[in-house]
PDB file of C-alpha atoms in Angstrom:
ATOM      1  CA  VAL A   1       0.040  -0.140  -0.103  1.00 94.00           C
ATOM      2  CA  ARG A   2       2.731   2.406   0.834  1.00 95.00           C
ATOM      3  CA  ASP A   3       4.499   1.520  -2.880  1.00 96.00           C
ATOM      4  CA  TYR A   4       1.085   2.213  -4.204  1.00 96.00           C
ATOM      5  CA  ARG A   5       0.121   5.551  -2.926  1.00 97.00           C
ATOM      6  CA  GLN A   6       3.831   6.860  -3.231  1.00 96.00           C
ATOM      7  CA  SER A   7       3.350   5.466  -7.509  1.00 96.00           C
ATOM      8  CA  LEU A   8       0.742   7.839  -7.423  1.00 97.00           C
ATOM      9  CA  GLY A   9       2.546  10.245  -5.432  1.00 97.00           C
ATOM     10  CA  ILE A  10       0.300  10.597  -2.212  1.00 98.00           C
ATOM     11  CA  PRO A  11       2.656  11.284   0.481  1.00 96.00           C
ATOM     12  CA  ALA A  12       2.138   8.762   3.375  1.00 92.00           C
ATOM     13  CA  ASP A  13       0.806  10.535   6.220  1.00 93.00           C
ATOM     14  CA  VAL A  14      -2.355  11.505   4.355  1.00 97.00           C
ATOM     15  CA  LYS A  15      -5.272  10.677   4.858  1.00 97.00           C
ATOM     16  CA  VAL A  16      -7.373   9.829   1.026  1.00 98.00           C
ATOM     17  CA  VAL A  17     -10.431   9.842   0.599  1.00 98.00           C
ATOM     18  CA  GLY A  18     -10.854   7.884  -2.604  1.00 98.00           C
ATOM     19  CA  SER A  19     -14.096   5.563  -4.669  1.00 98.00           C
ATOM     20  CA  VAL A  20     -14.385   3.082  -7.389  1.00 98.00           C
ATOM     21  CA  PHE A  21     -16.839   3.041 -10.149  1.00 97.00           C
ATOM     22  CA  ARG A  22     -17.064   3.837 -13.794  1.00 97.00           C
ATOM     23  CA  PHE A  23     -17.013   7.373 -15.035  1.00 98.00           C
ATOM     24  CA  TRP A  24     -20.504   7.372 -16.014  1.00 98.00           C
ATOM     25  CA  ALA A  25     -23.314   9.570 -15.748  1.00 97.00           C
ATOM     26  CA  GLU A  26     -25.135   7.102 -13.241  1.00 97.00           C
ATOM     27  CA  LYS A  27     -22.340   7.652 -11.375  1.00 97.00           C
ATOM     28  CA  ARG A  28     -21.838  11.318 -10.322  1.00 98.00           C
ATOM     29  CA  PRO A  29     -18.357  12.409 -11.085  1.00 98.00           C
ATOM     30  CA  MET A  30     -19.249  15.143 -11.121  1.00 98.00           C
ATOM     31  CA  LEU A  31     -20.966  15.361  -7.315  1.00 98.00           C
ATOM     32  CA  TRP A  32     -17.453  13.199  -6.283  1.00 98.00           C
ATOM     33  CA  LEU A  33     -14.775  16.221  -7.716  1.00 98.00           C
ATOM     34  CA  ARG A  34     -17.503  18.715  -6.243  1.00 98.00           C
ATOM     35  CA  SER A  35     -17.607  17.181  -2.673  1.00 98.00           C
ATOM     36  CA  ALA A  36     -13.323  16.959  -2.718  1.00 98.00           C
ATOM     37  CA  ALA A  37     -13.076  20.853  -4.047  1.00 98.00           C
ATOM     38  CA  LEU A  38     -14.786  21.486  -0.902  1.00 98.00           C
ATOM     39  CA  LEU A  39     -12.974  19.211   0.643  1.00 98.00           C
ATOM     40  CA  ALA A  40      -9.771  20.743  -0.700  1.00 98.00           C
ATOM     41  CA  GLN A  41     -10.574  23.899   0.889  1.00 97.00           C
ATOM     42  CA  GLN A  42     -10.760  22.531   4.332  1.00 97.00           C
ATOM     43  CA  TYR A  43      -8.960  20.076   4.527  1.00 97.00           C
ATOM     44  CA  GLN A  44      -5.531  21.053   2.149  1.00 94.00           C
ATOM     45  CA  GLU A  45      -3.013  17.673   3.269  1.00 96.00           C
ATOM     46  CA  LEU A  46      -6.228  15.819   2.639  1.00 98.00           C
ATOM     47  CA  HIS A  47      -5.797  13.405  -1.139  1.00 98.00           C
ATOM     48  CA  PHE A  48      -8.250  12.311  -3.243  1.00 98.00           C
ATOM     49  CA  LEU A  49      -8.469   8.152  -5.773  1.00 98.00           C
ATOM     50  CA  ILE A  50     -10.443   7.855  -7.961  1.00 98.00           C
ATOM     51  CA  ILE A  51     -10.150   4.316  -9.357  1.00 98.00           C
ATOM     52  CA  GLY A  52     -12.286   3.609 -12.722  1.00 98.00           C
ATOM     53  CA  GLU A  53     -12.003   4.568 -16.069  1.00 98.00           C
ATOM     54  CA  GLY A  54     -14.933   5.819 -18.875  1.00 98.00           C
ATOM     55  CA  PRO A  55     -16.543   8.823 -20.585  1.00 98.00           C
ATOM     56  CA  MET A  56     -16.504  11.426 -18.898  1.00 98.00           C
ATOM     57  CA  ARG A  57     -12.736  11.523 -17.721  1.00 98.00           C
ATOM     58  CA  LYS A  58     -11.855  14.304 -19.819  1.00 98.00           C
ATOM     59  CA  GLU A  59     -15.375  16.066 -18.590  1.00 98.00           C
ATOM     60  CA  MET A  60     -13.574  15.338 -14.554  1.00 98.00           C
ATOM     61  CA  GLU A  61      -9.616  15.986 -15.586  1.00 98.00           C
ATOM     62  CA  SER A  62     -10.755  19.197 -17.400  1.00 98.00           C
ATOM     63  CA  PHE A  63     -12.368  20.091 -13.836  1.00 98.00           C
ATOM     64  CA  ILE A  64      -9.536  19.374 -11.664  1.00 98.00           C
ATOM     65  CA  SER A  65      -7.500  21.476 -13.403  1.00 98.00           C
ATOM     66  CA  SER A  66      -9.835  24.479 -13.424  1.00 98.00           C
ATOM     67  CA  ASN A  67     -10.603  24.283  -9.666  1.00 97.00           C
ATOM     68  CA  ASN A  68      -6.206  23.580  -9.490  1.00 96.00           C
ATOM     69  CA  LEU A  69      -6.413  20.145  -8.082  1.00 98.00           C
ATOM     70  CA  GLN A  70      -3.999  18.268  -9.665  1.00 97.00           C
ATOM     71  CA  GLY A  71      -1.349  16.622  -7.773  1.00 96.00           C
ATOM     72  CA  LYS A  72      -4.031  16.474  -5.333  1.00 98.00           C
ATOM     73  CA  VAL A  73      -7.182  14.018  -7.581  1.00 98.00           C
ATOM     74  CA  HIS A  74      -5.629  11.049  -8.781  1.00 98.00           C
ATOM     75  CA  LEU A  75      -7.126   9.330 -11.266  1.00 98.00           C
ATOM     76  CA  PRO A  76      -4.295   6.541 -12.081  1.00 98.00           C
ATOM     77  CA  GLY A  77      -6.942   4.481 -14.480  1.00 97.00           C
ATOM     78  CA  ALA A  78      -9.161   0.539 -14.131  1.00 96.00           C
ATOM     79  CA  ARG A  79      -7.923  -2.369 -13.027  1.00 93.00           C
ATOM     80  CA  PRO A  80      -8.618  -5.302 -11.473  1.00 91.00           C
ATOM     81  CA  GLU A  81      -7.622  -5.431  -8.651  1.00 93.00           C
ATOM     82  CA  VAL A  82      -8.990  -2.685  -6.128  1.00 95.00           C
ATOM     83  CA  ALA A  83      -8.353  -4.593  -2.412  1.00 95.00           C
ATOM     84  CA  THR A  84      -4.654  -2.004  -2.923  1.00 97.00           C
ATOM     85  CA  PRO A  85      -6.394   1.077  -3.961  1.00 98.00           C
ATOM     86  CA  LEU A  86      -8.889   1.085  -1.133  1.00 97.00           C
ATOM     87  CA  SER A  87      -5.956  -0.257   1.689  1.00 97.00           C
ATOM     88  CA  ALA A  88      -4.789   3.257   0.237  1.00 97.00           C
ATOM     89  CA  MET A  89      -8.511   5.275   1.266  1.00 98.00           C
ATOM     90  CA  ALA A  90      -8.733   6.386   5.044  1.00 97.00           C
ATOM     91  CA  ILE A  91     -11.793   6.759   4.413  1.00 98.00           C
ATOM     92  CA  PHE A  92     -14.727   5.582   0.540  1.00 98.00           C
ATOM     93  CA  LEU A  93     -16.854   7.948  -1.053  1.00 98.00           C
ATOM     94  CA  LEU A  94     -20.426   6.463  -3.474  1.00 98.00           C
ATOM     95  CA  THR A  95     -22.600   9.192  -4.704  1.00 98.00           C
ATOM     96  CA  SER A  96     -24.412   7.697  -7.419  1.00 96.00           C
ATOM     97  CA  GLU A  97     -27.753   8.656  -8.568  1.00 95.00           C
ATOM     98  CA  PHE A  98     -28.411   4.566  -9.770  1.00 91.00           C
ATOM     99  CA  GLU A  99     -27.008   1.708  -8.272  1.00 91.00           C
ATOM    100  CA  GLY A 100     -27.955  -2.827  -6.925  1.00 89.00           C
ATOM    101  CA  THR A 101     -26.070  -3.453  -3.609  1.00 88.00           C
ATOM    102  CA  PRO A 102     -22.873  -1.527  -5.014  1.00 90.00           C
ATOM    103  CA  ASN A 103     -20.245  -4.807  -3.885  1.00 91.00           C
ATOM    104  CA  VAL A 104     -17.298  -2.470  -4.007  1.00 95.00           C
ATOM    105  CA  VAL A 105     -18.663  -0.419  -0.682  1.00 95.00           C
ATOM    106  CA  LEU A 106     -19.457  -3.982   1.017  1.00 94.00           C
ATOM    107  CA  GLU A 107     -15.548  -3.869   0.566  1.00 95.00           C
ATOM    108  CA  ALA A 108     -14.563  -0.838   1.700  1.00 96.00           C
ATOM    109  CA  GLN A 109     -16.440  -1.958   4.421  1.00 95.00           C
ATOM    110  CA  TRP A 110     -14.607  -5.338   4.782  1.00 94.00           C
ATOM    111  CA  LEU A 111     -11.681  -3.599   4.339  1.00 95.00           C
ATOM    112  CA  GLY A 112     -12.406  -1.011   7.573  1.00 95.00           C
ATOM    113  CA  LEU A 113     -13.383   1.825   5.542  1.00 97.00           C
ATOM    114  CA  PRO A 114     -15.956   3.780   6.937  1.00 97.00           C
ATOM    115  CA  VAL A 115     -18.661   5.032   3.997  1.00 98.00           C
ATOM    116  CA  VAL A 116     -20.287   8.132   2.554  1.00 98.00           C
ATOM    117  CA  VAL A 117     -22.865   6.973   0.451  1.00 97.00           C
ATOM    118  CA  THR A 118     -25.940   8.639  -1.947  1.00 97.00           C
ATOM    119  CA  ASN A 119     -28.999   7.546  -1.089  1.00 94.00           C
ATOM    120  CA  ALA A 120     -29.323   4.994  -4.568  1.00 92.00           C
ATOM    121  CA  GLY A 121     -30.751   1.921  -4.448  1.00 88.00           C
ATOM    122  CA  GLY A 122     -29.756  -0.487  -2.690  1.00 88.00           C
ATOM    123  CA  ALA A 123     -27.249   1.735  -1.875  1.00 90.00           C
ATOM    124  CA  ARG A 124     -28.049   2.002   0.967  1.00 88.00           C
ATOM    125  CA  GLU A 125     -28.950  -1.243   2.871  1.00 90.00           C
ATOM    126  CA  ALA A 126     -25.658  -2.443   2.004  1.00 92.00           C
ATOM    127  CA  PHE A 127     -23.900  -0.152   5.077  1.00 93.00           C
ATOM    128  CA  ASP A 128     -25.172   0.862   8.122  1.00 93.00           C
ATOM    129  CA  ASP A 129     -26.344   4.620   8.481  1.00 93.00           C
ATOM    130  CA  GLY A 130     -24.663   5.792  11.844  1.00 94.00           C
ATOM    131  CA  THR A 131     -22.352   2.996  12.352  1.00 94.00           C
ATOM    132  CA  THR A 132     -20.052   1.688   9.468  1.00 96.00           C
ATOM    133  CA  GLY A 133     -20.818   5.003   7.170  1.00 96.00           C
ATOM    134  CA  LEU A 134     -23.523   7.508   6.465  1.00 97.00           C
ATOM    135  CA  LEU A 135     -25.447   7.852   4.618  1.00 97.00           C
ATOM    136  CA  ALA A 136     -26.369  11.513   2.530  1.00 97.00           C
ATOM    137  CA  LYS A 137     -29.662  12.379   2.730  1.00 94.00           C
ATOM    138  CA  GLU A 138     -29.253  15.070  -0.830  1.00 94.00           C
ATOM    139  CA  PRO A 139     -27.024  14.443  -3.212  1.00 96.00           C
ATOM    140  CA  SER A 140     -25.195  18.309  -2.543  1.00 98.00           C
ATOM    141  CA  ALA A 141     -21.289  18.630  -2.141  1.00 98.00           C
ATOM    142  CA  GLU A 142     -21.950  20.551   0.483  1.00 98.00           C
ATOM    143  CA  HIS A 143     -23.639  17.791   2.432  1.00 98.00           C
ATOM    144  CA  ILE A 144     -21.605  14.939   1.306  1.00 98.00           C
ATOM    145  CA  ALA A 145     -18.165  17.088   2.102  1.00 98.00           C
ATOM    146  CA  GLN A 146     -20.021  17.872   5.793  1.00 98.00           C
ATOM    147  CA  LEU A 147     -20.510  13.942   5.775  1.00 98.00           C
ATOM    148  CA  VAL A 148     -17.332  13.057   4.373  1.00 98.00           C
ATOM    149  CA  GLY A 149     -15.740  16.179   7.759  1.00 98.00           C
ATOM    150  CA  SER A 150     -17.174  14.552  10.118  1.00 96.00           C
ATOM    151  CA  TYR A 151     -15.415  10.729   9.985  1.00 97.00           C
ATOM    152  CA  LEU A 152     -11.857  13.661   9.084  1.00 96.00           C
ATOM    153  CA  GLU A 153     -12.892  15.773  12.011  1.00 95.00           C
ATOM    154  CA  HIS A 154     -13.912  12.798  14.975  1.00 93.00           C
ATOM    155  CA  GLU A 155     -10.841  10.214  15.244  1.00 92.00           C
ATOM    156  CA  VAL A 156     -13.902   8.837  17.352  1.00 93.00           C
ATOM    157  CA  SER A 157     -15.744   7.917  14.378  1.00 92.00           C
ATOM    158  CA  LEU A 158     -14.141   7.395  12.187  1.00 91.00           C
ATOM    159  CA  LYS A 159     -12.136   3.962  14.031  1.00 93.00           C
ATOM    160  CA  GLU A 160     -15.503   3.023  15.314  1.00 95.00           C
ATOM    161  CA  ALA A 161     -16.495   3.079  12.009  1.00 94.00           C
ATOM    162  CA  GLU A 162     -13.791   1.422  10.882  1.00 92.00           C
ATOM    163  CA  SER A 163     -14.192  -1.830  14.237  1.00 94.00           C
ATOM    164  CA  ALA A 164     -17.744  -1.862  13.119  1.00 95.00           C
ATOM    165  CA  GLY A 165     -17.768  -2.468   8.698  1.00 92.00           C
ATOM    166  CA  PRO A 166     -15.640  -6.112   8.428  1.00 90.00           C
ATOM    167  CA  LYS A 167     -18.704  -7.007  11.718  1.00 94.00           C
ATOM    168  CA  PHE A 168     -21.576  -5.514   9.447  1.00 92.00           C
ATOM    169  CA  VAL A 169     -20.635  -6.861   6.415  1.00 90.00           C
ATOM    170  CA  GLU A 170     -19.741 -10.700   7.980  1.00 89.00           C
ATOM    171  CA  ARG A 171     -23.175 -10.668   9.699  1.00 88.00           C
ATOM    172  CA  VAL A 172     -25.844  -9.452   6.769  1.00 85.00           C
ATOM    173  CA  PHE A 173     -23.783 -10.681   4.087  1.00 84.00           C
ATOM    174  CA  GLY A 174     -21.386 -13.660   4.710  1.00 75.00           C
ATOM    175  CA  VAL A 175     -22.023 -16.790   3.753  1.00 72.00           C
ATOM    176  CA  GLU A 176     -23.442 -18.509   7.542  1.00 77.00           C
ATOM    177  CA  ARG A 177     -26.313 -15.845   7.499  1.00 70.00           C
ATOM    178  CA  MET A 178     -26.743 -16.848   3.566  1.00 70.00           C
ATOM    179  CA  VAL A 179     -26.914 -21.236   4.036  1.00 75.00           C
ATOM    180  CA  ARG A 180     -28.705 -19.844   6.902  1.00 72.00           C
ATOM    181  CA  GLU A 181     -31.556 -17.850   5.204  1.00 69.00           C
ATOM    182  CA  THR A 182     -31.832 -20.075   2.296  1.00 75.00           C
ATOM    183  CA  LEU A 183     -32.266 -23.711   4.231  1.00 78.00           C
ATOM    184  CA  HIS A 184     -34.941 -21.949   6.427  1.00 72.00           C
ATOM    185  CA  LEU A 185     -36.613 -20.789   2.878  1.00 80.00           C
ATOM    186  CA  TYR A 186     -36.700 -24.448   2.602  1.00 80.00           C
ATOM    187  CA  GLN A 187     -37.784 -25.709   5.495  1.00 80.00           C
ATOM    188  CA  THR A 188     -40.448 -23.370   5.603  1.00 81.00           C
ATOM    189  CA  ALA A 189     -41.568 -24.389   1.744  1.00 78.00           C
ATOM    190  CA  HIS A 190     -41.043 -27.381   2.536  1.00 74.00           C
ATOM    191  CA  GLU A 191     -44.157 -27.440   5.369  1.00 79.00           C
ATOM    192  CA  ALA A 192     -45.813 -25.063   3.478  1.00 69.00           C
TER     193      ALA A 192
END
């Protein structure tokens, strides 16, 4: 992780807000970047990392350039393995307009990342609001930046979410739960 951060020009001692998504309109990458721009004004040392690729890349790069975020916002492209980039982050942010159950939110929590997620489809069911992450009830950069900032300002909340995330994923999305509920369903169907 240290080598990965260094390869991107991210200092070892700074926090990183990051995400993994396709650069398509339904993922709202411009909302993500507007939130990052607000956070960068308040937290000078903060860096941002987005893993992904897509047709909005040029628009995103233009925004980064026009808002003096070069060297702060890193867009290294897509990659098949996301554990390393996720491990380089301190907070995971997803600003989608539409989602099913986003696996990347589960993966982030599994690795101990607090998540900030917009209210999009099944995304709100993929974490424990107030414990493993925070739900952005409105899709505004100001609101999202405030939620991310609450983790940056309160180290205790950050640490609690880091600890609770893996337990939540195991309890709610783990194999044991799936097998138990499947067996219960078959038993109920058989008795009927």
